Coordinates of C-alpha atoms and ligand atoms in Angstrom, one line a residue:
M1 CA 0.0 0.0 0.0
T2 CA 1.4 3.4 -0.9
W3 CA 1.3 6.3 1.6
H4 CA -1.3 8.0 -0.6
S5 CA -3.7 5.1 -0.7
W6 CA -3.2 4.5 3.0
R7 CA -4.0 8.2 3.6
R8 CA -7.1 8.0 1.4
A9 CA -8.3 4.9 3.3
L10 CA -7.9 6.6 6.6
R11 CA -9.8 9.6 5.4
T12 CA -12.7 7.7 3.9
A13 CA -13.0 5.6 7.1
E14 CA -13.7 8.9 9.0
A15 CA -17.3 10.1 9.3
A16 CA -18.1 13.7 8.1
V17 CA -17.9 16.5 10.7
V18 CA -21.3 18.1 11.5
G19 CA -20.5 20.3 14.5
F20 CA -18.6 21.1 17.6
D21 CA -19.6 20.0 21.1
P22 CA -18.8 22.8 23.5
S23 CA -19.3 20.6 26.6
T24 CA -16.5 18.2 25.6
R25 CA -14.8 20.6 23.3
T26 CA -14.6 18.0 20.5
W27 CA -15.7 18.0 16.9
V28 CA -18.8 15.9 16.3
T29 CA -19.1 13.5 13.3
D30 CA -22.1 12.0 11.5
A31 CA -22.2 9.2 13.9
D32 CA -23.1 11.6 16.8
R33 CA -25.8 13.5 14.8
S34 CA -28.4 12.0 17.1
Q35 CA -27.0 14.2 20.0
G36 CA -28.2 17.3 18.2
M37 CA -24.8 18.7 17.7
D38 CA -25.1 19.1 14.0
D39 CA -24.8 22.9 13.8
L40 CA -22.0 23.2 11.3
P41 CA -23.0 25.7 8.6
P42 CA -23.6 24.4 5.1
L43 CA -20.2 24.5 3.3
K44 CA -19.1 24.2 -0.4
G45 CA -16.0 22.3 0.9
K46 CA -15.7 20.2 4.0
V47 CA -14.3 20.0 7.5
V48 CA -12.3 16.8 8.2
T49 CA -11.0 15.3 11.4
D50 CA -9.2 12.2 10.1
P51 CA -5.8 11.5 11.7
A52 CA -3.9 12.0 8.4
S53 CA -5.2 15.5 7.7
R54 CA -4.8 16.6 11.4
G55 CA -1.4 15.0 11.5
Q56 CA -0.2 16.9 8.4
A57 CA -1.5 20.1 9.9
A58 CA 0.3 19.4 13.1
D59 CA 3.7 19.4 11.3
D60 CA 5.7 21.8 9.2
F61 CA 9.0 22.0 7.4
G62 CA 10.8 22.4 10.7
H63 CA 9.5 19.2 12.2
L64 CA 10.2 20.7 15.6
V65 CA 6.8 21.7 17.0
H66 CA 3.6 19.6 16.8
R67 CA 0.2 20.9 17.8
F68 CA -2.8 18.8 16.7
P69 CA -5.7 20.8 15.4
G70 CA -9.2 19.4 16.2
A71 CA -10.2 19.7 12.5
V72 CA -9.1 20.9 9.1
L73 CA -11.2 23.0 6.7
E74 CA -10.8 22.2 3.0
P75 CA -12.6 25.3 1.7
G76 CA -14.7 25.1 -1.5
A77 CA -15.0 28.9 -1.6
V78 CA -14.0 32.0 0.4
S79 CA -17.5 31.9 1.9
D80 CA -16.5 28.7 3.7
I81 CA -13.7 30.6 5.5
M82 CA -16.2 33.3 6.6
L83 CA -18.7 30.7 7.8
M84 CA -16.2 28.7 9.7
M85 CA -14.5 31.8 11.2
K86 CA -17.9 32.8 12.5
Y87 CA -18.5 29.3 13.8
C88 CA -15.1 29.2 15.5
R89 CA -15.7 32.6 17.1
T90 CA -19.0 31.4 18.5
H91 CA -17.3 28.3 20.0
G92 CA -14.1 30.1 21.2
L93 CA -12.0 28.0 18.8
Q94 CA -8.6 29.1 17.5
V95 CA -8.0 29.3 13.8
A96 CA -4.9 29.5 11.5
A97 CA -4.4 29.3 7.7
R98 CA -1.9 26.8 6.3
G99 CA -0.3 27.6 2.9
Q100 CA 2.4 25.1 2.2
G101 CA 3.4 24.5 5.8
H102 CA 7.0 25.7 5.2
A103 CA 7.2 27.5 8.5
T104 CA 9.8 25.9 10.7
F105 CA 8.6 26.4 14.3
G106 CA 4.8 25.7 14.5
Q107 CA 3.9 29.3 13.4
G108 CA 0.9 28.0 11.5
Q109 CA -0.3 25.3 14.0
V110 CA -3.3 25.4 16.4
E111 CA -3.8 23.0 19.3
G112 CA -7.4 21.7 19.2
G113 CA -8.7 24.4 16.9
L114 CA -9.2 24.7 13.1
I115 CA -6.6 24.7 10.4
I116 CA -7.7 26.2 7.1
D117 CA -6.0 24.4 4.3
M118 CA -5.5 27.2 1.7
T119 CA -4.4 25.0 -1.2
P120 CA -7.9 24.7 -2.9
L121 CA -8.0 28.5 -3.2
N122 CA -5.5 28.9 -6.0
A123 CA -7.1 30.7 -8.9
I124 CA -4.9 33.2 -10.8
E125 CA -6.1 36.0 -13.1
V126 CA -3.5 37.9 -15.1
R127 CA -4.5 41.4 -16.1
E128 CA -2.6 44.1 -17.9
D129 CA 0.0 44.9 -15.3
T130 CA -1.3 43.1 -12.2
A131 CA -2.3 39.5 -11.3
V132 CA -5.2 38.8 -9.0
V133 CA -4.2 35.6 -7.2
E134 CA -5.9 33.5 -4.5
A135 CA -3.8 33.1 -1.4
G136 CA -3.3 29.3 -1.7
A137 CA -1.6 29.6 -5.2
L138 CA 2.1 28.8 -5.4
W139 CA 4.6 31.4 -6.5
S140 CA 5.7 28.8 -9.2
S141 CA 2.1 28.8 -10.6
L142 CA 2.0 32.6 -10.5
A143 CA 5.3 32.7 -12.3
Q144 CA 4.1 30.4 -15.0
A145 CA 0.8 32.1 -15.5
T146 CA 2.3 35.6 -15.8
L147 CA 5.3 34.5 -17.9
A148 CA 2.8 33.1 -20.4
R149 CA 1.8 36.8 -20.9
G150 CA 5.4 38.1 -20.9
L151 CA 5.0 39.5 -17.3
T152 CA 6.5 38.7 -13.9
P153 CA 6.0 39.6 -10.3
P154 CA 9.0 41.8 -9.3
V155 CA 10.3 39.7 -6.4
F156 CA 10.6 36.0 -5.8
T157 CA 11.8 33.9 -2.9
D158 CA 14.6 31.5 -3.6
Y159 CA 12.2 28.5 -3.5
L160 CA 9.0 28.8 -5.5
E161 CA 6.8 26.2 -3.9
L162 CA 5.5 28.5 -1.2
S163 CA 2.0 29.9 -1.1
V164 CA 1.3 33.5 -2.0
G165 CA -0.6 34.0 1.3
G166 CA 2.2 32.4 3.3
T167 CA 5.0 34.6 2.0
L168 CA 2.9 37.8 2.1
S169 CA 2.2 37.1 5.7
V170 CA 5.9 37.3 6.5
G171 CA 7.1 39.7 3.8
G172 CA 9.0 37.5 1.2
V173 CA 12.5 38.6 0.4
G174 CA 14.9 37.6 -2.4
G175 CA 17.7 38.8 -4.7
Q176 CA 15.4 41.4 -6.4
T177 CA 14.5 43.0 -3.0
H178 CA 17.3 45.5 -3.5
H179 CA 15.4 47.0 -6.4
H180 CA 11.7 46.3 -5.5
G181 CA 11.4 45.6 -1.8
S182 CA 9.8 42.5 -0.5
Q183 CA 7.0 40.5 -2.2
A184 CA 4.5 42.2 0.0
D185 CA 5.7 45.6 -1.3
S186 CA 4.4 44.6 -4.7
V187 CA 0.8 44.1 -3.4
V188 CA -1.7 46.8 -4.3
E189 CA -4.8 45.3 -2.8
L190 CA -5.8 42.4 -0.5
E191 CA -9.0 40.6 0.2
I192 CA -9.1 39.3 3.8
V193 CA -11.5 37.3 6.0
T194 CA -10.9 39.0 9.3
G195 CA -11.2 37.4 12.8
E196 CA -14.6 38.9 13.2
A197 CA -15.6 36.8 10.1
G198 CA -16.1 39.8 7.7
L199 CA -14.7 39.8 4.1
R200 CA -12.8 43.0 3.6
R201 CA -10.9 44.5 0.7
C202 CA -8.0 46.8 1.7
S203 CA -5.2 48.7 0.2
A204 CA -2.9 51.6 1.1
Q205 CA -5.9 53.9 0.6
L206 CA -8.8 51.6 1.7
R207 CA -8.6 50.4 5.3
P208 CA -4.9 51.0 5.4
D209 CA -4.8 49.8 9.1
L210 CA -5.9 46.3 8.0
F211 CA -3.6 46.4 4.9
H212 CA -0.5 47.2 6.9
A213 CA -1.5 44.8 9.6
A214 CA -1.9 41.9 7.1
L215 CA 1.3 42.4 5.0
A216 CA 4.1 40.7 7.1
G217 CA 1.4 40.6 9.7
R218 CA 1.8 36.8 10.4
G219 CA -2.0 36.1 10.2
Q220 CA -2.8 38.0 13.3
C221 CA -5.7 40.0 12.0
G222 CA -7.2 37.9 9.2
I223 CA -6.8 35.2 6.6
I224 CA -5.6 36.7 3.3
T225 CA -7.8 35.1 0.6
K226 CA -6.7 37.1 -2.5
A227 CA -4.0 39.5 -3.4
T228 CA -3.5 41.9 -6.4
V229 CA 0.2 41.8 -7.2
R230 CA 1.9 44.4 -9.4
L231 CA 3.6 42.9 -12.5
L232 CA 6.6 44.0 -14.6
P233 CA 7.7 43.0 -18.1
A234 CA 9.6 39.7 -17.8
P235 CA 13.0 39.1 -19.3
A236 CA 13.4 36.1 -21.6
T237 CA 16.9 35.2 -20.4
V238 CA 19.3 35.9 -17.6
R239 CA 23.0 35.8 -17.3
H240 CA 24.0 34.3 -13.9
Y241 CA 27.3 35.2 -12.2
L242 CA 29.0 33.5 -9.3
L243 CA 31.9 35.5 -8.0
S244 CA 34.3 34.3 -5.3
Y245 CA 35.9 36.3 -2.5
P246 CA 38.6 35.6 0.1
S247 CA 36.7 37.0 3.1
V248 CA 33.3 38.2 4.5
A249 CA 34.5 41.8 4.2
A250 CA 35.5 41.5 0.6
L251 CA 32.2 39.9 -0.3
T252 CA 30.0 42.4 1.5
A253 CA 32.0 45.4 0.1
D254 CA 31.2 44.3 -3.4
Q255 CA 27.7 43.3 -2.6
Q256 CA 27.0 46.8 -1.2
R257 CA 28.7 48.4 -4.3
V258 CA 26.5 46.5 -6.8
V259 CA 23.4 46.9 -4.7
N260 CA 23.9 50.6 -4.4
D261 CA 24.6 51.2 -8.1
G262 CA 21.9 48.8 -9.2
R263 CA 23.9 47.2 -12.0
F264 CA 22.4 43.7 -11.5
A265 CA 18.7 42.7 -11.4
Y266 CA 19.3 40.2 -8.6
V267 CA 22.0 40.0 -5.9
E268 CA 22.4 37.5 -3.1
G269 CA 25.4 35.7 -1.5
E270 CA 26.3 32.5 0.1
L271 CA 29.0 31.3 2.6
G272 CA 30.2 27.8 1.9
L273 CA 31.3 25.6 4.9
P274 CA 34.9 24.5 5.0
T275 CA 35.6 21.3 3.2
G276 CA 38.8 19.2 3.6
S277 CA 41.8 21.6 3.9
A278 CA 39.8 24.5 2.4
G279 CA 38.4 27.1 4.7
W280 CA 35.1 29.0 4.3
S281 CA 34.2 30.2 0.8
Y282 CA 32.4 33.4 0.0
Q283 CA 30.3 33.8 -3.1
L284 CA 28.3 36.7 -4.6
E285 CA 25.5 35.5 -6.8
A286 CA 24.2 38.0 -9.3
V287 CA 22.0 38.1 -12.3
A288 CA 21.5 40.4 -15.3
F289 CA 18.4 40.2 -17.4
F290 CA 18.5 40.2 -21.2
D291 CA 16.3 39.6 -24.2
G292 CA 18.1 36.5 -25.3
T293 CA 19.8 38.1 -28.3
T294 CA 21.9 41.1 -27.0
P295 CA 24.1 39.7 -24.2
P296 CA 24.8 41.8 -21.1
D297 CA 28.1 43.7 -21.1
D298 CA 30.3 41.6 -18.8
A299 CA 33.0 44.2 -18.7
R300 CA 30.6 46.9 -17.4
L301 CA 28.9 44.6 -15.0
L302 CA 32.1 43.3 -13.4
D303 CA 34.0 46.6 -13.6
G304 CA 35.7 47.5 -10.3
L305 CA 34.8 44.3 -8.5
S306 CA 37.4 42.7 -6.3
D307 CA 36.5 39.0 -6.8
Q308 CA 39.0 36.4 -8.0
P309 CA 38.5 36.4 -11.8
V310 CA 39.8 32.9 -12.3
D311 CA 36.9 31.5 -10.2
R312 CA 34.2 33.3 -12.0
E313 CA 31.3 31.2 -13.2
I314 CA 29.0 32.7 -15.8
Q315 CA 26.1 31.0 -17.3
D316 CA 23.0 31.9 -19.4
M317 CA 19.6 30.4 -18.7
S318 CA 15.9 31.0 -19.2
Y319 CA 14.3 33.4 -16.7
F320 CA 12.0 30.6 -15.4
D321 CA 14.9 28.1 -15.0
F322 CA 16.7 30.8 -13.0
L323 CA 13.6 31.4 -10.8
N324 CA 13.2 27.6 -10.4
R325 CA 16.9 26.9 -9.9
L326 CA 16.4 25.1 -6.5
A327 CA 14.1 22.5 -7.9
E328 CA 16.8 20.0 -8.9
G329 CA 18.5 20.3 -5.5
V330 CA 15.2 19.9 -3.7
A331 CA 14.4 16.8 -5.7
Y332 CA 17.8 15.4 -4.7
L333 CA 17.3 16.2 -1.0
K334 CA 13.9 14.6 -1.1
S335 CA 15.4 11.4 -2.7
T336 CA 17.9 11.1 0.1
G337 CA 15.4 11.9 2.9
E338 CA 17.5 15.0 3.9
W339 CA 14.6 17.3 3.0
Y340 CA 12.4 15.7 5.6
R341 CA 14.8 16.1 8.5
P342 CA 14.2 18.8 11.1
H343 CA 15.1 22.3 10.0
P344 CA 15.9 24.6 12.9
W345 CA 16.4 27.7 10.7
W346 CA 17.8 31.0 11.9
N347 CA 17.1 34.2 9.9
M348 CA 17.9 37.8 10.9
F349 CA 18.4 41.2 9.4
L350 CA 21.6 42.9 10.5
P351 CA 22.7 46.6 10.2
A352 CA 25.4 46.8 7.5
S353 CA 27.9 48.5 9.9
R354 CA 27.9 45.5 12.2
T355 CA 27.5 42.8 9.6
D356 CA 31.1 41.8 8.9
A357 CA 32.2 41.5 12.5
F358 CA 29.0 39.7 13.5
V359 CA 29.1 37.2 10.6
E360 CA 32.8 36.5 11.1
A361 CA 32.2 35.7 14.8
A362 CA 29.1 33.7 14.1
I363 CA 30.8 31.4 11.6
K364 CA 34.2 31.1 13.4
E365 CA 33.3 27.9 15.3
L366 CA 30.6 26.7 12.9
T367 CA 31.0 23.3 11.4
E368 CA 28.8 20.8 9.6
T369 CA 27.7 19.5 13.1
E370 CA 26.0 22.9 13.8
V371 CA 24.4 23.4 10.4
G372 CA 24.0 19.9 9.0
A373 CA 25.1 18.3 5.8
S374 CA 22.8 20.3 3.6
G375 CA 22.9 23.5 5.8
V376 CA 23.0 26.8 3.8
V377 CA 24.4 30.1 5.0
L378 CA 23.1 33.1 3.1
L379 CA 24.2 36.7 3.3
Y380 CA 23.0 39.6 1.2
P381 CA 22.1 43.2 1.5
F382 CA 19.4 45.6 0.4
P383 CA 18.6 49.2 1.0
R384 CA 16.2 49.5 3.9
A385 CA 14.2 52.2 2.1
R386 CA 13.0 49.7 -0.5
V387 CA 10.8 48.0 2.1
N388 CA 7.8 49.9 3.0
L389 CA 6.0 47.5 5.4
P390 CA 5.6 48.7 9.0
L391 CA 5.6 45.1 10.2
L392 CA 8.7 43.9 8.5
R393 CA 11.0 45.2 11.1
L394 CA 14.5 46.1 9.9
P395 CA 17.6 47.6 11.5
D396 CA 17.8 51.3 11.5
E397 CA 20.5 51.8 8.9
E398 CA 20.5 52.7 5.2
T399 CA 21.6 49.2 4.2
V400 CA 20.6 45.9 5.9
F401 CA 21.8 42.4 5.4
L402 CA 19.8 39.2 5.6
F403 CA 21.9 36.6 7.3
T404 CA 20.6 33.1 7.6
L405 CA 21.8 29.8 9.0
L406 CA 19.5 27.3 7.3
R407 CA 20.3 24.4 9.5
T408 CA 19.3 20.8 8.9
A409 CA 19.5 18.3 11.7
S410 CA 21.1 15.7 9.3
L411 CA 22.0 12.2 10.5
G412 CA 25.3 12.6 12.4
A413 CA 24.8 16.4 12.9
G414 CA 23.9 18.1 16.2
S415 CA 20.4 17.4 17.7
P416 CA 17.5 19.7 16.7
Q417 CA 17.3 20.8 20.4
D418 CA 20.9 21.9 20.4
M419 CA 20.4 23.8 17.2
V420 CA 17.3 25.6 18.5
E421 CA 19.3 26.5 21.6
A422 CA 22.1 27.8 19.4
N423 CA 19.6 29.8 17.5
R424 CA 18.3 31.4 20.6
S425 CA 21.8 32.5 21.8
L426 CA 22.8 33.8 18.3
Y427 CA 19.5 35.7 18.2
L428 CA 20.4 37.5 21.5
S429 CA 23.8 38.4 20.1
A430 CA 22.3 39.7 16.9
Q431 CA 19.8 41.7 18.8
A432 CA 22.6 43.3 20.8
V433 CA 24.1 44.7 17.6
G434 CA 20.7 46.0 16.3
G435 CA 19.5 42.9 14.4
Y436 CA 15.9 42.0 13.9
Q437 CA 14.4 38.6 13.5
Y438 CA 12.8 37.6 10.2
P439 CA 10.1 35.5 11.7
V440 CA 10.2 32.4 9.5
G441 CA 12.8 30.5 11.6
S442 CA 13.1 28.5 14.7
I443 CA 14.0 30.9 17.5
P444 CA 12.1 30.6 20.8
T445 CA 10.7 34.2 21.4
T446 CA 8.4 35.4 24.1
P447 CA 5.4 37.8 23.6
E448 CA 7.4 40.5 25.5
E449 CA 10.2 40.1 23.0
W450 CA 7.8 40.4 20.1
R451 CA 6.4 43.6 21.6
T452 CA 10.0 45.0 21.8
H453 CA 10.6 43.7 18.2
Y454 CA 7.7 45.7 16.9
G455 CA 8.7 48.8 18.9
P456 CA 6.9 51.9 17.5
E457 CA 4.7 49.8 15.3
W458 CA 3.3 47.8 18.3
A459 CA 0.5 50.1 19.2
A460 CA -1.0 50.1 15.6
F461 CA -0.5 46.4 15.3
E462 CA -2.3 45.8 18.6
A463 CA -5.1 48.2 17.7
A464 CA -5.6 46.3 14.4
R465 CA -5.7 43.0 16.2
E466 CA -8.3 44.3 18.7
R467 CA -10.4 45.7 15.9
Y468 CA -10.2 42.8 13.4
D469 CA -9.7 39.8 15.7
P470 CA -11.5 41.0 18.8
D471 CA -11.6 37.5 20.3
G472 CA -8.0 36.8 19.6
I473 CA -8.6 33.5 17.8
L474 CA -6.2 33.9 14.9
T475 CA -2.8 32.2 14.4
P476 CA -1.7 31.5 17.9
G477 CA 1.4 29.5 16.7
Q478 CA 3.1 32.8 16.0
G479 CA 3.1 33.6 19.7
V480 CA 2.8 37.3 19.2
F481 CA -0.3 38.1 21.1
P482 CA -1.5 36.3 24.3
P483 CA -4.0 33.7 23.3
G484 CA -7.7 34.7 23.4
P485 CA -10.4 33.0 25.6
Ligands
FAD1 C1 12.8 25.8 1.3 C2 12.4 27.2 1.8 C3 12.9 28.3 1.2 C4 12.5 29.6 1.6 N1 13.0 30.7 0.9 C5 12.7 31.9 1.3 C6 13.2 33.1 0.6 O1 14.0 33.0 -0.3 N2 12.7 34.3 1.1 C7 11.8 34.4 2.1 O2 11.5 35.6 2.4 N3 11.3 33.4 2.7 C8 11.8 32.1 2.4 N4 11.3 31.0 3.1 C9 10.4 31.3 4.2 C10 8.9 31.3 3.7 O3 8.7 32.5 3.0 C11 7.9 31.4 4.9 O4 8.2 30.3 5.8 C12 6.5 31.3 4.4 O5 5.6 31.7 5.4 C13 6.1 29.9 4.0 O6 5.0 29.9 3.1 P1 3.9 28.8 3.3 O7 3.0 28.9 2.2 O8 4.6 27.5 3.5 O9 3.3 29.2 4.7 P2 2.8 28.4 6.0 O10 4.0 27.8 6.5 O11 1.7 27.5 5.6 O12 2.3 29.6 6.9 C14 3.2 30.5 7.5 C15 2.5 31.4 8.4 O13 1.6 32.3 7.6 C16 0.3 32.1 8.0 N5 -0.5 32.1 6.7 C17 -0.4 31.2 5.7 N6 -1.2 31.5 4.7 C18 -1.9 32.6 5.2 C19 -3.0 33.4 4.7 N7 -3.5 33.2 3.4 N8 -3.4 34.5 5.4 C20 -2.9 34.7 6.6 N9 -1.9 34.0 7.2 C21 -1.4 33.0 6.5 C22 0.2 30.7 8.7 O14 -0.8 30.6 9.6 C23 1.6 30.7 9.4 O15 1.5 31.4 10.6 C24 11.6 29.8 2.7 C25 11.1 28.6 3.3 C26 11.5 27.4 2.9 C27 11.0 26.2 3.6

């Protein structure tokens, strides 16, 4: 029996959910209908309580935290989300959306409450210079739909199989952020089911409090159901450059130079763990767009850079192949099982002036034991002013660096618990130099610390939460606000 047929069997063995029994605080199935607990509203989709669905919703890419929801909604329409939000509100049940479950520390989980599986809501409509996309759609699907019309969203995450709602709820940064801000900066309008069960449209002009509390707002005020995303003309082809440096300082100096003059369309950077007798490696990854016929001017693009020319790797590829460049590696990691190991990730934004010293100290003692066999260390800058999201908190300097330790608890590496502890201590050190957490990782953080994190934005965030989720039922796994009743 394959896993899929086993899962199907488990699900069909389960009776349909018809209501929630407040006295026992359990979901009631068909078999209990006689008890008069069948008050579930009529839905286009369905609510399920089978162990396979609940088990999947109690896990994420981190495999570190497990909270079992009481039930999972597979919505047939946005109206199902509204109806079930109202229902959960009435019964004091907590609710969270699940996009692709690629959070790493239980951010999208709910103990005993309702998980809304967003994957069925995935429609995409491409217009002249925008796309209207349902929140469960994947960025890979949005890329393909827009590229078919010669258009593209301005910013992509490195991995495309994340949901639109999932990345807009945290921000979504990538190598184009130095030109266009985060993915959430490209959003012109949202449709949201708020915690009071209303369906609201919002934008920078219409209900700006909700708009700014939803983008990078970690699902605290509503479930994003639809986003209107700005589009740009797409390039046909890209030239991809990998440039090597002897030190962190040499890498970051050139990264800042090219980010400030904007010569490349995309800029990131990666630090490679020591192998054999070789020490750390430092690589700048950059991309220039072109139409496929007139190649970019290498001399101009590489002018004045201090990398080691003999180590340059330059390659042309289609724009989609570039966006989807992780797919092959992910397939390999899946085939070896490494993809399914725990992922205690650490992601923080650092002020440029403190980046070199901080990164050098952080990697000094780092070995494969601390980051795992497939661990990835990323480092890249962008101008702070490109990001205009009150809730994506960034250091107070002109240029900020995203620094990530994407750890995998591989076989033979450190334990997941040790890695989470190491994350916590590195978080405190980064905070001491003015760093801010990018809340997609696995760093234990208290509500008081989140309050400090949001600083001057806290009052507006809290007011939006009180207004749009007055019972405090939404997305408790983020641990930002104290849980509601
Ligand atoms: C392999 C990999 C690569 C990544 N690369 C990048 C990268 O390059 N850049 C970057 O910025 N991030 C990156 N991330 C982090 C990623 O952007 C976030 O973890 C994102 O939230 C995951 O999207 P998801 O669809 O899996 O969301 P989920 O994990 O399902 O949800 C994340 C959070 O958002 C909430 N949520 C989900 N959908 C909605 C919605 N519609 N409305 C309201 N709240 C919602 C959930 O309740 C949860 O709290 C990466 C993660 C992985 C695993």
